[in-house]
PDB file of C-alpha atoms in Angstrom:
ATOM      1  CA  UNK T   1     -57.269 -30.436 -24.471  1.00 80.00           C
ATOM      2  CA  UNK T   2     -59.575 -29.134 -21.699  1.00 91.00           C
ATOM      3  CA  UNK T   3     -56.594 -29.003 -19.339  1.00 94.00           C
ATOM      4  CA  UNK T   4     -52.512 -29.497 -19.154  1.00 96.00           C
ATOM      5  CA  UNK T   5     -50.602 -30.360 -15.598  1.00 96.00           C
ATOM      6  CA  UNK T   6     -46.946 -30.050 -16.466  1.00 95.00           C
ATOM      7  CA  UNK T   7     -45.834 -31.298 -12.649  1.00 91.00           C
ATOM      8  CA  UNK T   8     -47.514 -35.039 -13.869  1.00 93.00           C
ATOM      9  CA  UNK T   9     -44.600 -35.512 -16.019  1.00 90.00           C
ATOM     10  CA  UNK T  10     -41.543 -36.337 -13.588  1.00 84.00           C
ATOM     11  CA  UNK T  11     -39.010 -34.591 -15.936  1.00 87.00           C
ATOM     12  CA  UNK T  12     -35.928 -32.421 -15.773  1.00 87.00           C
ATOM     13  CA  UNK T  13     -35.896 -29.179 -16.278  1.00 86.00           C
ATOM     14  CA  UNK T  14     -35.098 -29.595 -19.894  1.00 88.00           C
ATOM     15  CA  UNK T  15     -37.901 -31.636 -20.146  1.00 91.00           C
ATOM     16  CA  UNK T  16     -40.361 -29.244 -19.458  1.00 91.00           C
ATOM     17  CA  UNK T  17     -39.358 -27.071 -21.759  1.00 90.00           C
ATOM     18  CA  UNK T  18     -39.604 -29.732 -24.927  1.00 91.00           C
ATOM     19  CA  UNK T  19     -43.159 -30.116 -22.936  1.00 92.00           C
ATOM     20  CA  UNK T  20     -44.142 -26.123 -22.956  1.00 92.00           C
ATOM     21  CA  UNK T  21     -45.453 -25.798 -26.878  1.00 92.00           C
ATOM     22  CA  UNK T  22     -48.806 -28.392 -25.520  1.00 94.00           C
ATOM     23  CA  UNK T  23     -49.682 -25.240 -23.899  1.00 94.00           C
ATOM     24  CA  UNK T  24     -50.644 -24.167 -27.709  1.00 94.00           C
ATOM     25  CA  UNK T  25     -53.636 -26.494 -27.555  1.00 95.00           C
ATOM     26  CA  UNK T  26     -55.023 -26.630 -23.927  1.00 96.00           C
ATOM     27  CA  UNK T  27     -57.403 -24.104 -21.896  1.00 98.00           C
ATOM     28  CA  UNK T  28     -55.813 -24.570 -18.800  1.00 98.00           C
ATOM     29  CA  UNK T  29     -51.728 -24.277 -18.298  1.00 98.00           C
ATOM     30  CA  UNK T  30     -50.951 -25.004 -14.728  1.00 97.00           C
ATOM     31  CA  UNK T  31     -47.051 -24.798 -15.206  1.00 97.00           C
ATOM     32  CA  UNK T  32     -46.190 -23.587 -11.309  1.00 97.00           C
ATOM     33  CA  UNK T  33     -43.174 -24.935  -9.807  1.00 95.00           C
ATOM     34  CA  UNK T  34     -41.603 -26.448 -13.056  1.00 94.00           C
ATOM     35  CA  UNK T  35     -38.322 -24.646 -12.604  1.00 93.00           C
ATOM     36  CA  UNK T  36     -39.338 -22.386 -15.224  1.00 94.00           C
ATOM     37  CA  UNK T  37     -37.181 -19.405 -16.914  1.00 93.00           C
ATOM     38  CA  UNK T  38     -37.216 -16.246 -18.718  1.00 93.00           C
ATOM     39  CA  UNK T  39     -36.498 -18.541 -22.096  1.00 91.00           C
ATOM     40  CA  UNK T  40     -40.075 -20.746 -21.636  1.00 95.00           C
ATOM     41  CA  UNK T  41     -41.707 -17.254 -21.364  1.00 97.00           C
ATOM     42  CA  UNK T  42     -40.938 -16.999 -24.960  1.00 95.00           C
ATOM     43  CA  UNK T  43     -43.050 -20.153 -25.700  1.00 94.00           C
ATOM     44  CA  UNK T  44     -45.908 -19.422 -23.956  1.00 97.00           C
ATOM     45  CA  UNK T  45     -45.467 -15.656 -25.022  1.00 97.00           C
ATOM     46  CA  UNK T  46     -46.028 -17.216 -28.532  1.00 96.00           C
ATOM     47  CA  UNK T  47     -48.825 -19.462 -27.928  1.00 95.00           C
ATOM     48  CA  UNK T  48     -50.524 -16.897 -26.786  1.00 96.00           C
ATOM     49  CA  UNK T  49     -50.060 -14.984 -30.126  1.00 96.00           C
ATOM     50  CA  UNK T  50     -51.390 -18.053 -32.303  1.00 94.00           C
ATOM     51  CA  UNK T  51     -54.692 -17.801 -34.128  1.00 92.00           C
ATOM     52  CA  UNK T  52     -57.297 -19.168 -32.158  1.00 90.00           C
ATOM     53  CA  UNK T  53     -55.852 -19.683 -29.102  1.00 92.00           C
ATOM     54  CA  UNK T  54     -57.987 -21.631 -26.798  1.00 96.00           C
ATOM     55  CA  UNK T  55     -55.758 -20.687 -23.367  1.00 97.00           C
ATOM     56  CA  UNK T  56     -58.028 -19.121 -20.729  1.00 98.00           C
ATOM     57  CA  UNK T  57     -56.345 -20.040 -17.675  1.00 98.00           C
ATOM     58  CA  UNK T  58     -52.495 -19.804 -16.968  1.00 98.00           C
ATOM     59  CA  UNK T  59     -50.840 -20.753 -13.695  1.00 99.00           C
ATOM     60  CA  UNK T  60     -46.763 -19.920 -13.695  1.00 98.00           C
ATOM     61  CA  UNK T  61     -46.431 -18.792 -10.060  1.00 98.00           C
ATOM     62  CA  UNK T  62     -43.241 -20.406  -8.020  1.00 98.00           C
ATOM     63  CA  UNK T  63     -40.941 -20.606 -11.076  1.00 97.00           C
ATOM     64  CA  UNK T  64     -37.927 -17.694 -11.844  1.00 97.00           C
ATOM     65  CA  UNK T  65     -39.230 -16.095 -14.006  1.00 98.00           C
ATOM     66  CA  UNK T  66     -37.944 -12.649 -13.400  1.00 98.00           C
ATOM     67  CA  UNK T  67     -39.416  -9.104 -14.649  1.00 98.00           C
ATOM     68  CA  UNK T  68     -37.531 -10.055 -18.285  1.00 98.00           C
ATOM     69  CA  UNK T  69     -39.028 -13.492 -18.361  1.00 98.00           C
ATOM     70  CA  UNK T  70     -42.872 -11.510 -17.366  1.00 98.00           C
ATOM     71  CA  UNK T  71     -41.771  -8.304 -20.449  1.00 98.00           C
ATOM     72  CA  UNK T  72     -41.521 -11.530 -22.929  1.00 98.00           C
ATOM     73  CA  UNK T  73     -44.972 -12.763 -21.659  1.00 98.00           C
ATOM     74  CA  UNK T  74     -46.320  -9.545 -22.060  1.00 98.00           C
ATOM     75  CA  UNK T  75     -45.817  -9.616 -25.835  1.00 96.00           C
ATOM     76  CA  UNK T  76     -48.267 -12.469 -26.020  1.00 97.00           C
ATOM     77  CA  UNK T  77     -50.668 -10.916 -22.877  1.00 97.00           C
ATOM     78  CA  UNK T  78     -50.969  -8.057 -25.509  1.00 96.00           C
ATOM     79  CA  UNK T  79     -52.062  -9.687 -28.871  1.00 96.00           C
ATOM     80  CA  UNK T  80     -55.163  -9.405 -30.620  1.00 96.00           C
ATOM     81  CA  UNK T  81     -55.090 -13.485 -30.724  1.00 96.00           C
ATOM     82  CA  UNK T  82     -54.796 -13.584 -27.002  1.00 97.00           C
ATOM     83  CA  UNK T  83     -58.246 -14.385 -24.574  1.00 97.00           C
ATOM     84  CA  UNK T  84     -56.389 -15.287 -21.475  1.00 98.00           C
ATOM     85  CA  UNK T  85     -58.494 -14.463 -18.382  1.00 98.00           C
ATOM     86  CA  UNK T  86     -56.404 -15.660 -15.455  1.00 99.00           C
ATOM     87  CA  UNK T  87     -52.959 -15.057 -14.878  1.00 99.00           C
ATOM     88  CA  UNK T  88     -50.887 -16.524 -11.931  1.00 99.00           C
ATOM     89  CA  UNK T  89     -47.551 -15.098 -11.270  1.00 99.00           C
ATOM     90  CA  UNK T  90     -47.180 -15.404  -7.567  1.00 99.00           C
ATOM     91  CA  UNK T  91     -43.371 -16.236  -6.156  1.00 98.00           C
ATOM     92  CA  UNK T  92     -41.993 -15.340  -9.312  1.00 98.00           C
ATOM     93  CA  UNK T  93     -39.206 -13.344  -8.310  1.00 98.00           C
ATOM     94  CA  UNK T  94     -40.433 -10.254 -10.182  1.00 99.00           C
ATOM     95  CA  UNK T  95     -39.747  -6.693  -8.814  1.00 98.00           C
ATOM     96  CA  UNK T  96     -41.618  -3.189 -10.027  1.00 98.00           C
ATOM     97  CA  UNK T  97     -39.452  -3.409 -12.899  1.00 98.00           C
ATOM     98  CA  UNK T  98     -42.345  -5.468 -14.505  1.00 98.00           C
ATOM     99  CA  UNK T  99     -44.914  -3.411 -13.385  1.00 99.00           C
ATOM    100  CA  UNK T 100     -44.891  -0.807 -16.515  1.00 98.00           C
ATOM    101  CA  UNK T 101     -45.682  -3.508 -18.805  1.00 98.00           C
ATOM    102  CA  UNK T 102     -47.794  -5.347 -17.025  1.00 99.00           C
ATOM    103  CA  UNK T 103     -49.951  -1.841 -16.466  1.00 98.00           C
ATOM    104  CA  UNK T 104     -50.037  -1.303 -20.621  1.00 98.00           C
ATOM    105  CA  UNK T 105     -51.712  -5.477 -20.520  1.00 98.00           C
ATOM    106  CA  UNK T 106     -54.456  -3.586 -18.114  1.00 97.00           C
ATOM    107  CA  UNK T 107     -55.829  -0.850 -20.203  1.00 93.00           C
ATOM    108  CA  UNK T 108     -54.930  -2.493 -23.787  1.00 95.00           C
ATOM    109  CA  UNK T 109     -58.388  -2.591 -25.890  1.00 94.00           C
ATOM    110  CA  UNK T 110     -57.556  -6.461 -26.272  1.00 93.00           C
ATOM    111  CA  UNK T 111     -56.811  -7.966 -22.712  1.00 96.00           C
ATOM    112  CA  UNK T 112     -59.244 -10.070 -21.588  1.00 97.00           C
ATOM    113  CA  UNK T 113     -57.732 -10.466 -18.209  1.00 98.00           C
ATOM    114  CA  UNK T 114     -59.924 -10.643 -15.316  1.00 98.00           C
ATOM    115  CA  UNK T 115     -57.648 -12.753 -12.560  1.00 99.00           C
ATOM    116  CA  UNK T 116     -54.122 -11.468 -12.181  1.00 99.00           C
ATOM    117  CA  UNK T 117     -52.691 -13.290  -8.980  1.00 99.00           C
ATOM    118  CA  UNK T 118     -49.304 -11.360  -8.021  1.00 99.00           C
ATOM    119  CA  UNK T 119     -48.976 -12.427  -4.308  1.00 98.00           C
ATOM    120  CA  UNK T 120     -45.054 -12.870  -2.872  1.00 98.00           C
ATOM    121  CA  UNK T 121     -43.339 -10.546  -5.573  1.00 98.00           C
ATOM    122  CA  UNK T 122     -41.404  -7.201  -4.471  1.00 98.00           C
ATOM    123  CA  UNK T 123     -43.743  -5.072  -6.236  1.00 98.00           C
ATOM    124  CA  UNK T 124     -43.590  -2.471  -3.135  1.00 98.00           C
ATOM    125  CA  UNK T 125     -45.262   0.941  -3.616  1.00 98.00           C
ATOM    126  CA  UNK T 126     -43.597   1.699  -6.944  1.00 98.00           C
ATOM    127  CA  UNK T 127     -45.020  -1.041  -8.606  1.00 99.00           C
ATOM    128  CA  UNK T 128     -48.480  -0.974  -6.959  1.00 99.00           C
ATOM    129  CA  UNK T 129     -48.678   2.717  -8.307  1.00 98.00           C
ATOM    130  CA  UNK T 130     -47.252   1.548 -11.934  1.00 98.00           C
ATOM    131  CA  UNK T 131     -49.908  -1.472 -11.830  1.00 98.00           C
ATOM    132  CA  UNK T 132     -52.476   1.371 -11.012  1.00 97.00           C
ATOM    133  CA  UNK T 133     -52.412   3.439 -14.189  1.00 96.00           C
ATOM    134  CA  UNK T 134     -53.256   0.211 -15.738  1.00 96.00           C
ATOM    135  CA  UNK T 135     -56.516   0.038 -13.526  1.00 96.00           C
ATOM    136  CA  UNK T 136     -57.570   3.215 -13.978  1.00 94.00           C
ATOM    137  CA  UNK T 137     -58.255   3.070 -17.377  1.00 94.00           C
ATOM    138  CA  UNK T 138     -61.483   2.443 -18.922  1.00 93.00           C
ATOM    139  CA  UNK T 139     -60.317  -0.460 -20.884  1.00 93.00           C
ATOM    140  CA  UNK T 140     -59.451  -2.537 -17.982  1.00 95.00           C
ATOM    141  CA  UNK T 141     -61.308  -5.164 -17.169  1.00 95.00           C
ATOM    142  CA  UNK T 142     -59.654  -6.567 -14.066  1.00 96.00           C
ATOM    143  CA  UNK T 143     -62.049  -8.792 -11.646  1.00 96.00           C
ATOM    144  CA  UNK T 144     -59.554  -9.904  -8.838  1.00 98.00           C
ATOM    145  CA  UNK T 145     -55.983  -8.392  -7.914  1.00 98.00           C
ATOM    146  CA  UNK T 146     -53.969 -10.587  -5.631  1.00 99.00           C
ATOM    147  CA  UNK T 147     -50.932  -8.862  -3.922  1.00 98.00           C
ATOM    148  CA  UNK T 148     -50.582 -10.175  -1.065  1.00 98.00           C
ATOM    149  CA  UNK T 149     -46.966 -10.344   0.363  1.00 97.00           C
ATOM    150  CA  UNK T 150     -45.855  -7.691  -1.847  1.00 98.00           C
ATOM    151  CA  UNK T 151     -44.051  -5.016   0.546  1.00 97.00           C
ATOM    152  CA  UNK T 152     -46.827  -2.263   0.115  1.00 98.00           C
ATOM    153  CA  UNK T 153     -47.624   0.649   2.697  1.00 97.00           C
ATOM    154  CA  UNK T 154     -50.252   3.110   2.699  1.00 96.00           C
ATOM    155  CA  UNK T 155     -48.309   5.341  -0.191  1.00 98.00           C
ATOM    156  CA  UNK T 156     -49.374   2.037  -2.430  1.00 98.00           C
ATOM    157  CA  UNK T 157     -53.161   2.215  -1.312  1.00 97.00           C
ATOM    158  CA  UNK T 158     -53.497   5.794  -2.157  1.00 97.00           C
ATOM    159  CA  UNK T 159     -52.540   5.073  -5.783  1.00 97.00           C
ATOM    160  CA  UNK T 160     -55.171   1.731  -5.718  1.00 96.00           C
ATOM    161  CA  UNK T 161     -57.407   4.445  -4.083  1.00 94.00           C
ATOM    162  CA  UNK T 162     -57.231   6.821  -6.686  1.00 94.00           C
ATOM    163  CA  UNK T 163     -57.582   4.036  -9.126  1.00 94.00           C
ATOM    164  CA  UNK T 164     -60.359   2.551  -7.795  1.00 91.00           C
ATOM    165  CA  UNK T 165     -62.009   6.248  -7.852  1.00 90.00           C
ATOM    166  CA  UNK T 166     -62.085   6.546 -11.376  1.00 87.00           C
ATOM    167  CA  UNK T 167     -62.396   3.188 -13.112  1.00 83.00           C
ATOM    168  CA  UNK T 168     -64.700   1.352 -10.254  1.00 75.00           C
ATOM    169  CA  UNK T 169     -66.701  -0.830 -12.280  1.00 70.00           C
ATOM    170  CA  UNK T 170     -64.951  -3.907 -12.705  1.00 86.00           C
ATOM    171  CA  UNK T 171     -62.724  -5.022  -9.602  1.00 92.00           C
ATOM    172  CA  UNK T 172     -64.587  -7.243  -6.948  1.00 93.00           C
ATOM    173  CA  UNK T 173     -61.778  -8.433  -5.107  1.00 96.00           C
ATOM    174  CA  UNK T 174     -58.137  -6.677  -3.964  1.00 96.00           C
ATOM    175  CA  UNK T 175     -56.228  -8.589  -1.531  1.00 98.00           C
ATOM    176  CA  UNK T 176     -53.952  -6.959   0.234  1.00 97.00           C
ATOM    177  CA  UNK T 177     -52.921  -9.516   2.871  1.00 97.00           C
ATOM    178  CA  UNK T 178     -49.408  -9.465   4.872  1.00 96.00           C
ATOM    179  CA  UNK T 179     -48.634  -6.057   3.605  1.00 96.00           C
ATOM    180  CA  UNK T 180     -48.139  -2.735   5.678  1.00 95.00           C
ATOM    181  CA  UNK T 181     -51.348  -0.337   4.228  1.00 95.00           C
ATOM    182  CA  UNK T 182     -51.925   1.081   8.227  1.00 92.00           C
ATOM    183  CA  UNK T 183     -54.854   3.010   9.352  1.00 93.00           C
ATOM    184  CA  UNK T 184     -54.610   5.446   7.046  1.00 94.00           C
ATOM    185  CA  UNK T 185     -54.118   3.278   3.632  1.00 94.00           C
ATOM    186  CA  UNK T 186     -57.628   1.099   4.348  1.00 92.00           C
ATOM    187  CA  UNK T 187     -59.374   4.104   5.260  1.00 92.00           C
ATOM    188  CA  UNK T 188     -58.288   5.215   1.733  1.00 93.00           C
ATOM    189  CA  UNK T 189     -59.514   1.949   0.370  1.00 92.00           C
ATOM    190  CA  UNK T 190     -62.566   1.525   2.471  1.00 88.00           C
ATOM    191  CA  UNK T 191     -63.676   4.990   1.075  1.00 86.00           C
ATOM    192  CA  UNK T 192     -62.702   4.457  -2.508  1.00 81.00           C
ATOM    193  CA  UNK T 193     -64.563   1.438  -2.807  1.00 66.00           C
ATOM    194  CA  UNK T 194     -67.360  -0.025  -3.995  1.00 64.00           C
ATOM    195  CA  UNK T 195     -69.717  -1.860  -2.627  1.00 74.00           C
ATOM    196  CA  UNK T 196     -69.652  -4.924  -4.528  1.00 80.00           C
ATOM    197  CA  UNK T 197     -65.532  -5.090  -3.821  1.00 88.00           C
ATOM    198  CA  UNK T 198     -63.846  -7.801  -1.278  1.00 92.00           C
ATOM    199  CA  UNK T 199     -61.004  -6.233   0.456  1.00 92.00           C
ATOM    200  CA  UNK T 200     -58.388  -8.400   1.923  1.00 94.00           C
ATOM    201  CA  UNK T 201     -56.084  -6.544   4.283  1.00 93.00           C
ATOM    202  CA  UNK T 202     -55.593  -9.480   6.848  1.00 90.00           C
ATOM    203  CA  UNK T 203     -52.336  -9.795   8.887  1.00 79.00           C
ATOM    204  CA  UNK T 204     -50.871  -6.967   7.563  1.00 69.00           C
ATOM    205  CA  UNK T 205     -47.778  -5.055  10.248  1.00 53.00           C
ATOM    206  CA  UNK T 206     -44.924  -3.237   9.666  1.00 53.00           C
ATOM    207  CA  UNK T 207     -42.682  -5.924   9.657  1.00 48.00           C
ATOM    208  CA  UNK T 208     -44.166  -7.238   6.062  1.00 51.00           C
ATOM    209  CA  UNK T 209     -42.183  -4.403   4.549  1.00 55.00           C
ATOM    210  CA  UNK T 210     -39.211  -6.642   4.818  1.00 55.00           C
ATOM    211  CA  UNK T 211     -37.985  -8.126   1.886  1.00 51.00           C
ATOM    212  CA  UNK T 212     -38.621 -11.924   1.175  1.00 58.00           C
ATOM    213  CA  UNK T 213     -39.446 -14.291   3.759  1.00 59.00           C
ATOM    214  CA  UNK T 214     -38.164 -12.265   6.578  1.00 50.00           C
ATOM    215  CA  UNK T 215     -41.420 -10.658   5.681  1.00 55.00           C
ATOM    216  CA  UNK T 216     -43.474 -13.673   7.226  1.00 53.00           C
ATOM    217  CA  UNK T 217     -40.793 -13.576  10.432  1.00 53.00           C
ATOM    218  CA  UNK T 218     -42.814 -13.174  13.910  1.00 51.00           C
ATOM    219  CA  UNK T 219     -41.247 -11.924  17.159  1.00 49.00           C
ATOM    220  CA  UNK T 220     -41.004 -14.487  19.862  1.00 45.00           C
ATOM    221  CA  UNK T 221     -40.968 -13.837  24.093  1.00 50.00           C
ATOM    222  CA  UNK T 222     -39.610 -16.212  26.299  1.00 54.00           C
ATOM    223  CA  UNK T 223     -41.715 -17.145  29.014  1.00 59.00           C
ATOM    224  CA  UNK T 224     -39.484 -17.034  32.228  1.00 61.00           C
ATOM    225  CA  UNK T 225     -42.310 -19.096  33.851  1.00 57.00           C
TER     226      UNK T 225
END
């Protein structure tokens, strides 16, 4: 099964989950918004432990998963048996709680991961420094990073910075957009980088340190005219 849409089958939540083990035999999971839970991480955790599993491509973003649901997921993320290459865990109510784990995924020997799409999570500058000891390590093949909307100032671009600085080779695009890096946290990033990496740092203010949509919140003038 080239690919597997679980939003085609108009289900209940319950249903979905009878539906998650297809994921076993498919190269492409797109499971967003499926009112998903830490207890389906466990069956896609294991499916991506079975011998010869064919999964490439994994969508789960807008579902609640939480940072237990992504530790569970991890488990799979790290297994010999595992050749997933893009990971999408956008509005996933995860905080830097996750980050740790997610890091050791980075720099294990057997990750394949080269598209890890994080956008609209409360990482903040905690877990954007956790997330960078993953990328710093040799073994870390990461191509794309997406955080955008997660809360992070310039104190989280100094640790992508440093990261950048001594494992450059891989990343070719880090977007940063809606977040607070300032002057100072893209001139870190703008020096650290490569050439051949895309930096996205796009509507970014100080009010996108604010937590959840508020985040997104714009201040309106009235017009007396």
């Amino acid at each position: 099964l080239d690919g597997f849409d679980l939003k085609t089958y108009k289900t209940s939540a319950a249903g979905y989950q009878r539906l998650l083990p297809v994921v076993r035999n498919c190269r492409k999971a797109i499971l967003n918004s499926c009112d998903l839970t830490e207890k389906s991480c466990e069956i896609v955790a294991s499916a991506l432990q079975s011998s010869n599993s064919p999964l490439r491509d994994l969508d789960l973003s807008n579902n609640n998963l939480g940072d237990s649901g992504v530790k569970l997921l991890c488990a799979g993320l790290m297994s010999p048996n595992c050749k997933l290459q893009r990971l999408g865990l956008g509005w996933c109510n995860l905080t830097d709680g996750c980050c740790d784990v997610l890091a050791s995924v980075l720099h294990s020997p057997h990750s394949e991961l080269r598209d890890l799409e994080l956008r609209d999570n409360e990482l903040q500058d905690s877990g954007v420094r956790a997330l960078s000891a993953g990328l710093e390590d040799p073994h870390c093949k990461l191509e794309r990073l997406g955080l955008s909307g997660c809360r992070v100032t310039h104190r989280g671009c100094d640790s992508l910075a440093s990261a950048l600085c001594s494992n450059p080779s891989h990343l070719r695009e880090l977007d940063l957009r809606y977040n607070h890096p300032g002057d100072s946290g893209v001139r870190a990033l703008s020096a650290a980088k490569l050439d051949t990496l895309t930096l996205l740092v796009d509507h970014g203010g100080e009010n996108r340190t604010k937590p959840g949509p508020r985040k997104y919140g714009c201040q309106l003038t009235l017009d007396p005219n």
